[in-house]
Short mmCIF file of C-alpha atoms and ligand atoms in Angstrom, two decimals:
data_model
loop_
_atom_site.label_atom_id
_atom_site.label_comp_id
_atom_site.label_asym_id
_atom_site.label_seq_id
_atom_site.Cartn_x
_atom_site.Cartn_y
_atom_site.Cartn_z
CA MET Q 30 -17.64 50.56 295.75
CA ALA Q 31 -19.41 54.29 297.28
CA LEU Q 32 -18.41 54.71 300.94
CA THR Q 33 -21.51 55.69 303.14
CA GLY Q 34 -21.21 58.65 305.52
CA LEU Q 35 -20.04 56.61 308.68
CA GLU Q 36 -17.66 54.62 306.56
CA ILE Q 37 -16.04 58.14 305.91
CA PHE Q 38 -16.91 59.86 309.01
CA LYS Q 39 -14.34 57.46 310.82
CA GLN Q 40 -11.82 58.68 308.84
CA LEU Q 41 -12.42 62.13 309.77
CA PRO Q 42 -10.85 64.03 313.04
CA LYS Q 43 -13.66 63.89 314.88
CA THR Q 44 -13.08 67.21 316.77
CA ASN Q 45 -16.72 69.02 314.73
CA CYS Q 46 -14.27 72.19 315.23
CA LYS Q 47 -17.06 73.14 311.85
CA ASP Q 48 -14.39 74.99 309.27
CA CYS Q 49 -15.91 73.04 306.93
CA GLY Q 50 -19.31 74.71 307.44
CA LEU Q 51 -21.15 71.82 308.94
CA PRO Q 52 -21.92 71.30 312.63
CA THR Q 53 -20.11 68.00 313.35
CA CYS Q 54 -17.61 65.17 310.93
CA LEU Q 55 -20.85 63.54 310.77
CA ALA Q 56 -22.98 65.98 308.92
CA PHE Q 57 -20.40 66.65 306.56
CA ALA Q 58 -19.77 62.99 306.32
CA MET Q 59 -23.16 62.63 305.48
CA LYS Q 60 -22.93 65.14 302.83
CA VAL Q 61 -19.70 64.01 301.38
CA ALA Q 62 -21.21 60.40 300.85
CA GLN Q 63 -24.26 62.06 299.04
CA GLY Q 64 -21.53 63.36 296.70
CA GLN Q 65 -22.37 67.09 298.42
CA ALA Q 66 -19.12 68.39 299.72
CA GLY Q 67 -15.90 67.42 298.49
CA LEU Q 68 -13.28 66.14 301.10
CA ASP Q 69 -11.10 69.07 300.31
CA ALA Q 70 -14.23 70.87 302.18
CA CYS Q 71 -11.86 69.29 305.86
CA PRO Q 72 -8.98 71.19 305.77
CA HIS Q 73 -7.98 68.72 308.61
CA VAL Q 74 -8.30 65.11 307.06
CA SER Q 75 -4.52 63.69 307.36
CA ASP Q 76 -2.56 62.60 304.54
CA ASP Q 77 -3.91 59.16 305.00
CA ALA Q 78 -7.18 59.25 305.73
CA ARG Q 79 -6.89 61.33 302.04
CA SER Q 80 -5.60 58.78 300.77
CA ASN Q 81 -7.64 55.79 301.88
CA LEU Q 82 -10.65 57.88 300.95
CA GLU Q 83 -11.05 58.57 297.85
CA ALA Q 84 -9.06 54.96 296.80
CA ALA Q 85 -11.99 53.79 298.34
CA SER Q 86 -14.57 55.96 296.61
CA ALA Q 87 -13.12 56.16 293.22
CA PRO Q 88 -15.73 54.95 290.32
CA PRO Q 89 -15.69 51.63 290.05
CA GLN Q 90 -13.78 52.25 285.79
CA ARG Q 91 -11.47 53.91 285.29
CA LEU Q 92 -12.35 57.46 283.01
CA VAL Q 93 -10.22 57.25 280.43
CA GLN Q 94 -9.70 59.71 278.24
CA ILE Q 95 -8.56 60.14 274.01
CA GLY Q 96 -7.51 62.13 272.71
CA GLU Q 97 -6.53 66.08 273.44
CA GLY Q 98 -8.21 69.49 272.18
CA ASP Q 99 -11.90 69.97 272.37
CA LYS Q 100 -12.35 66.53 270.45
CA ALA Q 101 -11.27 64.74 273.30
CA VAL Q 102 -12.84 61.98 274.48
CA LYS Q 103 -13.48 60.48 277.80
CA VAL Q 104 -14.90 56.75 278.08
CA GLY Q 105 -16.04 54.66 281.29
CA GLN Q 106 -16.63 55.90 285.18
CA GLU Q 107 -19.61 54.12 285.41
CA VAL Q 108 -21.13 53.28 288.31
CA SER Q 109 -24.10 50.55 287.19
CA LEU Q 110 -25.42 47.81 285.77
CA PHE Q 111 -28.46 49.90 284.47
CA ARG Q 112 -29.76 53.46 283.15
CA HIS Q 113 -32.52 53.03 285.50
CA ASP Q 114 -30.83 52.55 288.92
CA ASP Q 115 -28.42 55.63 287.93
CA LYS Q 116 -27.62 57.14 284.01
CA PHE Q 117 -24.68 55.96 282.73
CA ASN Q 118 -22.93 59.21 282.47
CA ASN Q 119 -19.63 58.78 279.16
CA PRO Q 120 -21.06 57.68 276.01
CA THR Q 121 -19.95 55.40 273.80
CA ALA Q 122 -17.03 56.31 271.55
CA ILE Q 123 -17.60 54.79 268.33
CA ALA Q 124 -14.80 54.53 266.16
CA LEU Q 125 -14.98 54.28 262.03
CA ARG Q 126 -12.03 51.66 261.09
CA ILE Q 127 -10.15 52.81 257.74
CA ALA Q 128 -6.86 50.41 256.56
CA ASP Q 129 -3.53 51.82 256.50
CA ASN Q 130 -2.95 50.30 252.62
CA ASP Q 131 -6.65 51.05 251.42
CA ALA Q 132 -7.01 52.32 248.33
CA ASP Q 133 -9.13 55.06 249.63
CA ILE Q 134 -8.06 56.61 252.42
CA ASP Q 135 -9.55 60.51 251.32
CA GLY Q 136 -13.17 58.55 250.33
CA LYS Q 137 -12.74 57.72 254.11
CA CYS Q 138 -12.37 60.68 255.69
CA ALA Q 139 -14.62 62.49 253.30
CA ALA Q 140 -17.10 59.98 254.44
CA ALA Q 141 -16.48 60.09 257.43
CA ALA Q 142 -16.42 63.85 258.05
CA LYS Q 143 -19.97 63.53 256.98
CA LEU Q 144 -21.99 61.74 259.63
CA SER Q 145 -23.41 64.53 261.39
CA PHE Q 146 -26.97 63.85 261.82
CA VAL Q 147 -28.88 66.60 264.01
CA ARG Q 148 -31.93 64.35 266.32
CA MET Q 149 -33.67 66.79 269.77
CA GLY Q 150 -31.84 69.52 268.79
CA MET Q 151 -28.63 67.24 269.20
CA THR Q 152 -26.10 67.13 266.64
CA LEU Q 153 -24.83 63.41 266.93
CA THR Q 154 -21.11 61.56 264.93
CA PRO Q 155 -18.79 59.26 265.77
CA ASP Q 156 -15.41 60.14 267.33
CA LEU Q 157 -12.89 57.96 266.66
CA ILE Q 158 -11.23 56.99 263.27
CA ALA Q 159 -9.20 52.77 264.26
CA VAL Q 160 -6.27 53.16 261.46
CA HIS Q 161 -5.99 49.59 261.59
CA CYS Q 162 -2.89 48.73 259.91
CA ALA Q 163 -3.20 45.58 257.03
CA SER Q 164 0.55 46.45 255.51
CA GLY Q 165 2.79 45.52 257.95
CA ASP Q 166 4.57 48.32 257.62
CA ALA Q 167 5.81 50.91 259.97
CA GLY Q 168 5.39 53.75 256.60
CA THR Q 169 2.64 52.55 255.02
CA PHE Q 170 1.05 52.28 258.31
CA ALA Q 171 3.02 56.09 259.72
CA GLY Q 172 1.89 57.92 255.94
CA ALA Q 173 -2.01 57.10 256.41
CA VAL Q 174 -2.62 58.19 260.80
CA ALA Q 175 -0.66 61.49 259.12
CA LYS Q 176 -2.82 61.40 256.13
CA ILE Q 177 -5.78 61.08 258.61
CA ASP Q 178 -5.13 63.11 260.99
CA SER Q 179 -4.56 66.10 258.52
CA LYS Q 180 -7.62 64.95 257.18
CA LEU Q 181 -9.88 64.72 259.93
CA GLY Q 182 -7.97 65.73 263.20
CA TRP Q 183 -10.77 63.19 265.33
CA PRO Q 184 -8.70 61.18 268.11
CA MET Q 185 -7.30 58.33 266.99
CA MET Q 186 -6.87 53.92 268.18
CA LEU Q 187 -4.03 53.00 266.25
CA CYS Q 188 -4.06 48.77 265.77
CA GLY Q 189 -1.95 46.33 264.86
CA ASP Q 190 -0.39 43.71 265.52
CA LYS Q 191 3.81 45.05 266.07
CA PRO Q 192 4.97 47.75 268.61
CA ASP Q 193 7.46 49.38 266.33
CA VAL Q 194 4.61 49.73 263.85
CA LEU Q 195 2.23 51.24 266.51
CA LYS Q 196 5.13 53.83 267.73
CA ALA Q 197 5.79 54.58 263.96
CA GLY Q 198 2.13 55.81 263.63
CA ALA Q 199 2.09 57.32 267.22
CA ALA Q 200 5.21 59.24 266.18
CA LYS Q 201 3.24 61.15 263.58
CA ILE Q 202 0.10 62.53 266.47
CA ALA Q 203 2.78 63.70 269.29
CA GLY Q 204 0.73 64.72 272.10
CA LYS Q 205 -2.64 63.90 270.79
CA LYS Q 206 -3.05 60.79 273.25
CA PRO Q 207 -3.83 57.59 270.82
CA LEU Q 208 -5.70 54.32 272.45
CA ILE Q 209 -2.84 51.59 271.28
CA CYS Q 210 -4.48 49.16 270.35
CA PRO Q 211 -2.90 45.76 269.92
CA SER Q 212 -4.35 43.19 267.64
CA GLY Q 213 -1.36 40.29 267.95
CA GLY Q 214 2.08 40.29 269.75
CA ASN Q 215 2.54 40.69 273.12
CA PRO Q 216 0.63 42.96 275.26
CA GLU Q 217 3.36 44.04 277.58
CA ASP Q 218 5.69 44.40 274.37
CA PHE Q 219 3.35 48.18 273.86
CA VAL Q 220 3.59 49.52 276.94
CA GLY Q 221 6.79 51.84 275.95
CA VAL Q 222 4.70 52.18 272.99
CA ALA Q 223 1.68 53.56 274.95
CA LYS Q 224 3.25 55.05 277.58
CA GLU Q 225 5.63 57.05 274.75
CA ALA Q 226 2.56 58.42 273.52
CA GLY Q 227 1.02 59.54 276.60
CA GLY Q 228 -1.26 57.70 275.19
CA SER Q 229 -3.65 54.69 276.76
CA LEU Q 230 -3.46 50.90 275.52
CA ALA Q 231 -6.01 47.66 274.72
CA LEU Q 232 -5.73 44.84 276.77
CA MET Q 233 -7.17 41.87 275.10
CA GLY Q 234 -7.79 38.45 276.06
CA THR Q 235 -11.53 36.84 276.86
CA ASP Q 236 -10.72 35.37 280.23
CA PRO Q 237 -11.19 37.53 282.23
CA ALA Q 238 -9.27 36.24 285.19
CA LYS Q 239 -5.93 36.50 283.19
CA LEU Q 240 -6.66 39.85 282.24
CA ALA Q 241 -7.12 41.10 285.86
CA GLU Q 242 -3.49 39.69 286.35
CA LEU Q 243 -2.59 41.37 283.01
CA THR Q 244 -4.06 44.94 284.16
CA THR Q 245 -2.68 44.35 287.50
CA LYS Q 246 0.62 43.94 285.72
CA ILE Q 247 0.53 46.48 283.38
CA LYS Q 248 -0.38 48.93 286.26
CA ALA Q 249 2.49 47.81 288.92
CA ALA Q 250 4.90 49.32 284.93
CA GLY Q 251 3.21 52.80 285.37
CA LEU Q 252 0.36 52.62 283.04
CA GLU Q 253 -2.83 53.67 284.33
CA ASP Q 254 -4.69 54.33 281.46
CA LEU Q 255 -6.25 50.61 279.98
CA PHE Q 256 -8.78 49.65 277.96
CA ILE Q 257 -9.75 46.06 278.55
CA GLY Q 258 -11.62 43.97 275.67
CA PRO Q 259 -12.65 40.12 273.96
CA GLY Q 260 -11.08 40.76 270.84
CA HIS Q 261 -12.67 39.76 267.34
CA VAL Q 262 -15.05 37.04 268.67
CA GLY Q 263 -18.62 37.13 267.51
CA ILE Q 264 -22.09 38.46 269.63
CA ALA Q 265 -22.32 35.72 272.42
CA ALA Q 266 -19.09 35.39 273.34
CA ALA Q 267 -18.75 40.04 273.46
CA LEU Q 268 -21.80 40.68 274.80
CA GLU Q 269 -20.23 37.80 277.85
CA PHE Q 270 -17.54 39.38 278.05
CA LEU Q 271 -19.14 42.80 278.27
CA THR Q 272 -21.73 41.46 281.33
CA LYS Q 273 -19.51 39.35 283.30
CA THR Q 274 -16.90 42.82 283.27
CA ARG Q 275 -19.34 44.93 284.61
CA ARG Q 276 -20.74 43.17 287.17
CA ALA Q 277 -17.12 42.61 288.36
CA ALA Q 278 -16.72 45.49 288.58
CA VAL Q 279 -19.61 47.56 290.00
CA LYS Q 280 -21.08 45.07 291.95
CA LYS Q 281 -17.94 43.20 293.03
CA ASN Q 282 -15.94 46.27 292.91
CA CYS Q 283 -12.73 44.11 291.09
CA ARG Q 284 -10.74 46.86 289.72
CA GLU Q 285 -8.84 45.44 288.23
CA LEU Q 286 -11.51 44.52 285.34
CA GLY Q 287 -12.25 48.48 286.35
CA TYR Q 288 -11.78 49.22 282.65
CA PRO Q 289 -14.19 50.93 279.90
CA VAL Q 290 -14.26 47.84 276.86
CA VAL Q 291 -13.32 47.99 273.38
CA THR Q 292 -15.04 46.24 271.27
CA CYS Q 293 -14.91 45.15 267.59
CA ALA Q 294 -18.47 45.87 265.32
CA ILE Q 295 -16.24 44.41 262.30
CA ASP Q 296 -19.14 41.58 260.37
CA GLU Q 297 -19.87 40.75 256.26
CA ASP Q 298 -23.36 41.80 256.00
CA PRO Q 299 -23.25 44.70 257.28
CA GLN Q 300 -26.69 45.23 258.13
CA GLN Q 301 -25.26 42.21 261.44
CA ALA Q 302 -22.38 44.71 262.10
CA THR Q 303 -25.11 47.56 262.60
CA VAL Q 304 -27.29 45.61 264.74
CA ASN Q 305 -23.29 44.32 266.44
CA ALA Q 306 -22.55 47.98 267.16
CA CYS Q 307 -26.29 49.12 268.63
CA ALA Q 308 -26.14 45.42 271.09
CA TYR Q 309 -22.24 47.12 272.18
CA VAL Q 310 -23.73 50.11 272.88
CA LEU Q 311 -26.53 49.22 275.37
CA LYS Q 312 -24.89 46.61 276.83
CA TYR Q 313 -22.01 48.37 278.14
CA GLY Q 314 -19.36 49.02 274.96
CA GLY Q 315 -16.27 52.01 276.47
CA VAL Q 316 -15.49 52.25 272.72
CA VAL Q 317 -17.20 50.82 269.87
CA VAL Q 318 -15.26 49.98 266.33
CA THR Q 319 -17.06 49.73 262.71
CA GLU Q 320 -16.64 49.96 259.42
CA ALA Q 321 -20.75 51.96 258.66
CA PHE Q 322 -20.24 54.65 256.32
CA GLU Q 323 -23.25 53.85 255.74
CA PRO Q 324 -25.32 57.49 256.73
CA TRP Q 325 -27.76 54.25 257.50
CA GLN Q 326 -25.68 52.38 259.65
CA MET Q 327 -24.13 55.65 261.59
CA LEU Q 328 -27.55 57.07 262.10
CA ALA Q 329 -28.78 53.63 264.19
CA ILE Q 330 -26.05 53.59 265.67
CA LEU Q 331 -25.96 56.91 267.63
CA THR Q 332 -29.67 56.77 267.69
CA THR Q 333 -29.36 53.81 269.96
CA ARG Q 334 -26.27 55.47 272.09
CA GLN Q 335 -28.34 58.86 271.56
CA ASN Q 336 -30.96 56.63 273.67
CA ILE Q 337 -28.76 54.80 276.51
CA TYR Q 338 -27.06 57.39 277.23
CA THR Q 339 -29.74 60.45 278.40
CA ASP Q 340 -30.85 60.49 282.01
CA PRO Q 341 -33.52 58.49 282.48
CA GLN Q 342 -35.07 61.27 285.74
CA LYS Q 343 -34.37 64.23 283.31
CA PRO Q 344 -36.30 63.55 280.19
CA VAL Q 345 -34.93 65.47 277.44
CA GLN Q 346 -36.90 69.04 276.62
CA VAL Q 347 -37.22 72.22 275.19
CA GLU Q 348 -37.23 75.52 276.43
CA PRO Q 349 -41.38 76.38 276.56
CA LYS Q 350 -41.95 78.68 274.11
CA ILE Q 351 -43.40 79.41 270.75
CA TYR Q 352 -41.03 78.32 267.98
CA GLU Q 353 -41.48 80.14 264.51
CA ILE Q 354 -41.26 77.00 262.12
CA GLY Q 355 -40.42 78.87 258.23
CA ASP Q 356 -41.73 82.87 257.89
CA PRO Q 357 -45.30 82.54 259.64
CA GLY Q 358 -47.38 85.52 258.81
CA ASP Q 359 -50.59 86.49 260.34
CA THR Q 360 -52.56 83.58 259.83
CA ALA Q 361 -50.05 81.06 259.41
CA PRO Q 362 -51.30 77.88 262.26
CA VAL Q 363 -50.65 77.41 265.66
CA LEU Q 364 -50.03 74.27 266.75
CA ILE Q 365 -49.78 73.50 270.40
CA THR Q 366 -47.47 70.49 272.59
CA THR Q 367 -45.61 69.87 274.66
CA ASN Q 368 -41.76 70.90 275.92
CA PHE Q 369 -40.94 67.22 275.62
CA SER Q 370 -37.47 66.76 272.94
CA LEU Q 371 -38.92 64.05 271.29
CA SER Q 372 -42.59 65.41 270.59
CA TYR Q 373 -41.85 68.89 270.06
CA TYR Q 374 -39.11 68.07 267.61
CA SER Q 375 -41.34 65.07 265.49
CA VAL Q 376 -43.85 68.45 264.92
CA GLU Q 377 -41.24 70.66 264.32
CA SER Q 378 -39.68 67.78 261.37
CA GLU Q 379 -43.36 66.92 260.03
CA VAL Q 380 -44.75 70.97 260.03
CA GLU Q 381 -40.61 72.02 258.28
CA SER Q 382 -41.96 69.08 255.74
CA SER Q 383 -45.04 70.12 254.62
CA ARG Q 384 -43.77 73.61 253.97
CA VAL Q 385 -46.33 75.15 255.27
CA PRO Q 386 -45.17 78.42 258.21
CA ALA Q 387 -46.04 77.79 261.67
CA ARG Q 388 -45.73 78.40 265.15
CA ILE Q 389 -45.58 76.08 268.05
CA ILE Q 390 -46.62 76.65 270.89
CA ALA Q 391 -44.36 74.58 273.25
CA VAL Q 392 -45.83 74.17 277.00
CA ASP Q 393 -44.26 72.99 279.68
CA THR Q 394 -43.98 69.69 280.93
CA GLU Q 395 -41.62 68.90 283.11
CA GLY Q 396 -40.23 67.35 279.67
CA THR Q 397 -43.28 65.01 279.64
CA SER Q 398 -44.73 63.25 276.33
CA VAL Q 399 -48.50 64.39 275.23
CA LEU Q 400 -49.74 61.46 276.34
CA THR Q 401 -48.39 61.59 280.21
CA ALA Q 402 -48.38 64.61 280.65
CA TRP Q 403 -52.59 64.71 279.97
CA ALA Q 404 -52.21 61.51 282.65
CA ALA Q 405 -50.33 63.70 284.82
CA ASP Q 406 -52.56 66.49 284.45
CA LYS Q 407 -49.86 68.39 283.64
CA PHE Q 408 -51.43 69.64 279.83
CA ASN Q 409 -55.11 70.46 280.03
CA ALA Q 410 -56.41 74.09 279.51
CA GLU Q 411 -55.26 76.06 282.19
CA THR Q 412 -51.37 75.67 281.73
CA ILE Q 413 -52.32 75.53 277.81
CA THR Q 414 -54.22 79.08 278.07
CA GLU Q 415 -51.42 80.42 280.41
CA ALA Q 416 -48.48 79.25 277.69
CA ILE Q 417 -51.28 80.63 274.44
CA LYS Q 418 -51.07 84.32 277.15
CA LYS Q 419 -47.05 83.82 277.65
CA SER Q 420 -46.28 83.12 273.80
CA SER Q 421 -48.15 86.24 273.33
CA VAL Q 422 -48.91 84.59 269.96
CA GLU Q 423 -52.28 87.04 269.48
CA GLY Q 424 -50.67 89.67 268.54
CA LYS Q 425 -48.40 87.82 266.46
CA VAL Q 426 -51.61 86.49 264.68
CA LYS Q 427 -55.15 87.72 263.30
CA HIS Q 428 -57.35 84.66 264.15
CA LYS Q 429 -58.03 82.64 267.31
CA LYS Q 430 -57.32 79.51 266.99
CA VAL Q 431 -54.80 76.66 268.19
CA VAL Q 432 -54.10 73.30 266.95
CA ILE Q 433 -53.96 70.47 269.90
CA PRO Q 434 -52.57 67.01 269.20
CA GLY Q 435 -56.00 64.20 268.13
CA HIS Q 436 -54.73 62.42 271.10
CA VAL Q 437 -56.11 65.01 273.91
CA ALA Q 438 -59.48 66.56 271.63
CA VAL Q 439 -61.41 65.83 275.14
CA LEU Q 440 -59.19 68.93 276.74
CA SER Q 441 -60.75 71.00 273.33
CA ALA Q 442 -64.14 72.61 275.46
CA GLY Q 443 -62.22 73.33 278.44
CA ILE Q 444 -59.53 75.23 275.60
CA GLU Q 445 -61.97 77.43 274.50
CA ASP Q 446 -64.35 78.35 277.46
CA GLU Q 447 -60.56 79.67 279.74
CA SER Q 448 -58.80 80.70 276.85
CA GLY Q 449 -61.39 82.42 274.14
CA TRP Q 450 -59.95 80.25 271.41
CA THR Q 451 -60.83 78.25 269.13
CA VAL Q 452 -59.63 74.40 269.05
CA MET Q 453 -58.61 72.89 265.74
CA ILE Q 454 -58.56 68.72 266.50
CA GLY Q 455 -54.46 68.04 265.05
CA PRO Q 456 -53.86 64.12 263.72
CA LYS Q 457 -53.11 61.47 266.72
CA GLU Q 458 -49.81 60.70 265.94
CA ALA Q 459 -47.59 64.19 263.93
CA SER Q 460 -46.85 62.54 261.19
CA GLY Q 461 -50.70 63.59 259.34
CA LEU Q 462 -49.35 66.63 259.85
CA VAL Q 463 -48.32 67.24 256.45
CA PRO Q 464 -51.41 66.78 254.91
CA PHE Q 465 -53.38 68.32 257.53
CA LEU Q 466 -51.68 71.23 257.01
CA LYS Q 467 -51.75 71.34 253.53
CA ASN Q 468 -55.68 69.82 253.22
CA ASP Q 469 -56.80 70.68 257.30
CA TRP Q 470 -55.63 74.69 258.07
CA LYS Q 471 -58.34 77.53 257.75
CA PRO Q 472 -57.32 80.27 259.50
FE1 SF4 M 10 -14.83 67.61 311.42
FE2 SF4 M 10 -13.01 68.54 309.46
FE3 SF4 M 10 -15.61 69.58 309.34
FE4 SF4 M 10 -13.74 70.10 311.73
S1 SF4 M 10 -14.46 70.82 308.99
S2 SF4 M 10 -15.88 69.57 311.90
S3 SF4 M 10 -13.00 68.31 311.76
S4 SF4 M 10 -15.34 67.43 308.73
#
């Protein structure tokens, strides 16, 4: 729970010495409370006050890292229940589960490596491999971990019910901070495995009160990088667990449950499994374990994650400028849209599908879509004319025609008056661009 400025002020020296660059300790406290200054800027804070403030102002949910290097994944540190209150911070890690005795580990690794999608200018991929000990044999498990690591090099979860088996697997990826995920046995028996591996430990149970006792015990044993989870339960019980534990951490400041949550979206029905995974992503999952090796499954899960983890207060935008698609000549169409990513990339992908080389002018509408920008008067004859001028498109084409979205046909006369360009009314939706470019566009 964030501290108020006054609570921070009470812990400061109150000498108003100005060494922090601010005129008073109160002004400094207010800046710290707003996240605009760090405690380190005051050289006179006592050690006691510093530790009190740091402990009290720590996020309600712990940030935990899985893996090392550029593929490492950080999850947790969420501070809100709803995305419209504050953005969600660290996207759910998606783990692909492979059994250690799977006859086609090579094929599974190859399929996992292909699960990469470009959407709205971002590359979306799963993050982790969950190696599941189905064999019960330490040698088989360790061999599978080593093989998967050599093929993919992704961060790993090691799942099984025997500490010795997981220890053998962890030894194969020394220094790579795995998440140790016991699927049975006494969780305290796995503490040593996680500590030795320098990784984290998942604690499973459906009763949050008992889990709170367990996390306290494990933390006292010296392991602080923890996950909690409901284990293999149905979607209703899993969502109840996710909601209760997030509320406890964020609203009640229950540090004992302030850990990211691991959920398991494994189901015989691949459609249900995909729905479950999306639901867990939307509702607070820290790590979601899946067997979604089919592109249609993973695309749905990653798209859901991308949508929920964008900052609602900062629309995802592209640079407002002219883009060339294909190799457009001097008779190629000039299309107008906004710099809202989804609008721009929808237009771009339809132009690519049409195979008609074209130029797209993305007008600066502060990342809002066509109709929103038009309603807010950010997409009007003046802004469009300015974008046409700035793009220098006039020197690139020998016609003077622009295509505007059909939804804002009402702007056409104004644009013609303002810019001197002829306006063609394009389709209302980007999906209509392929036939439009093939059949209707005339320079
Ligand atoms: Fe107060 Fe510390 Fe700033 Fe001095 S440096 S004014 S003691 S907050």
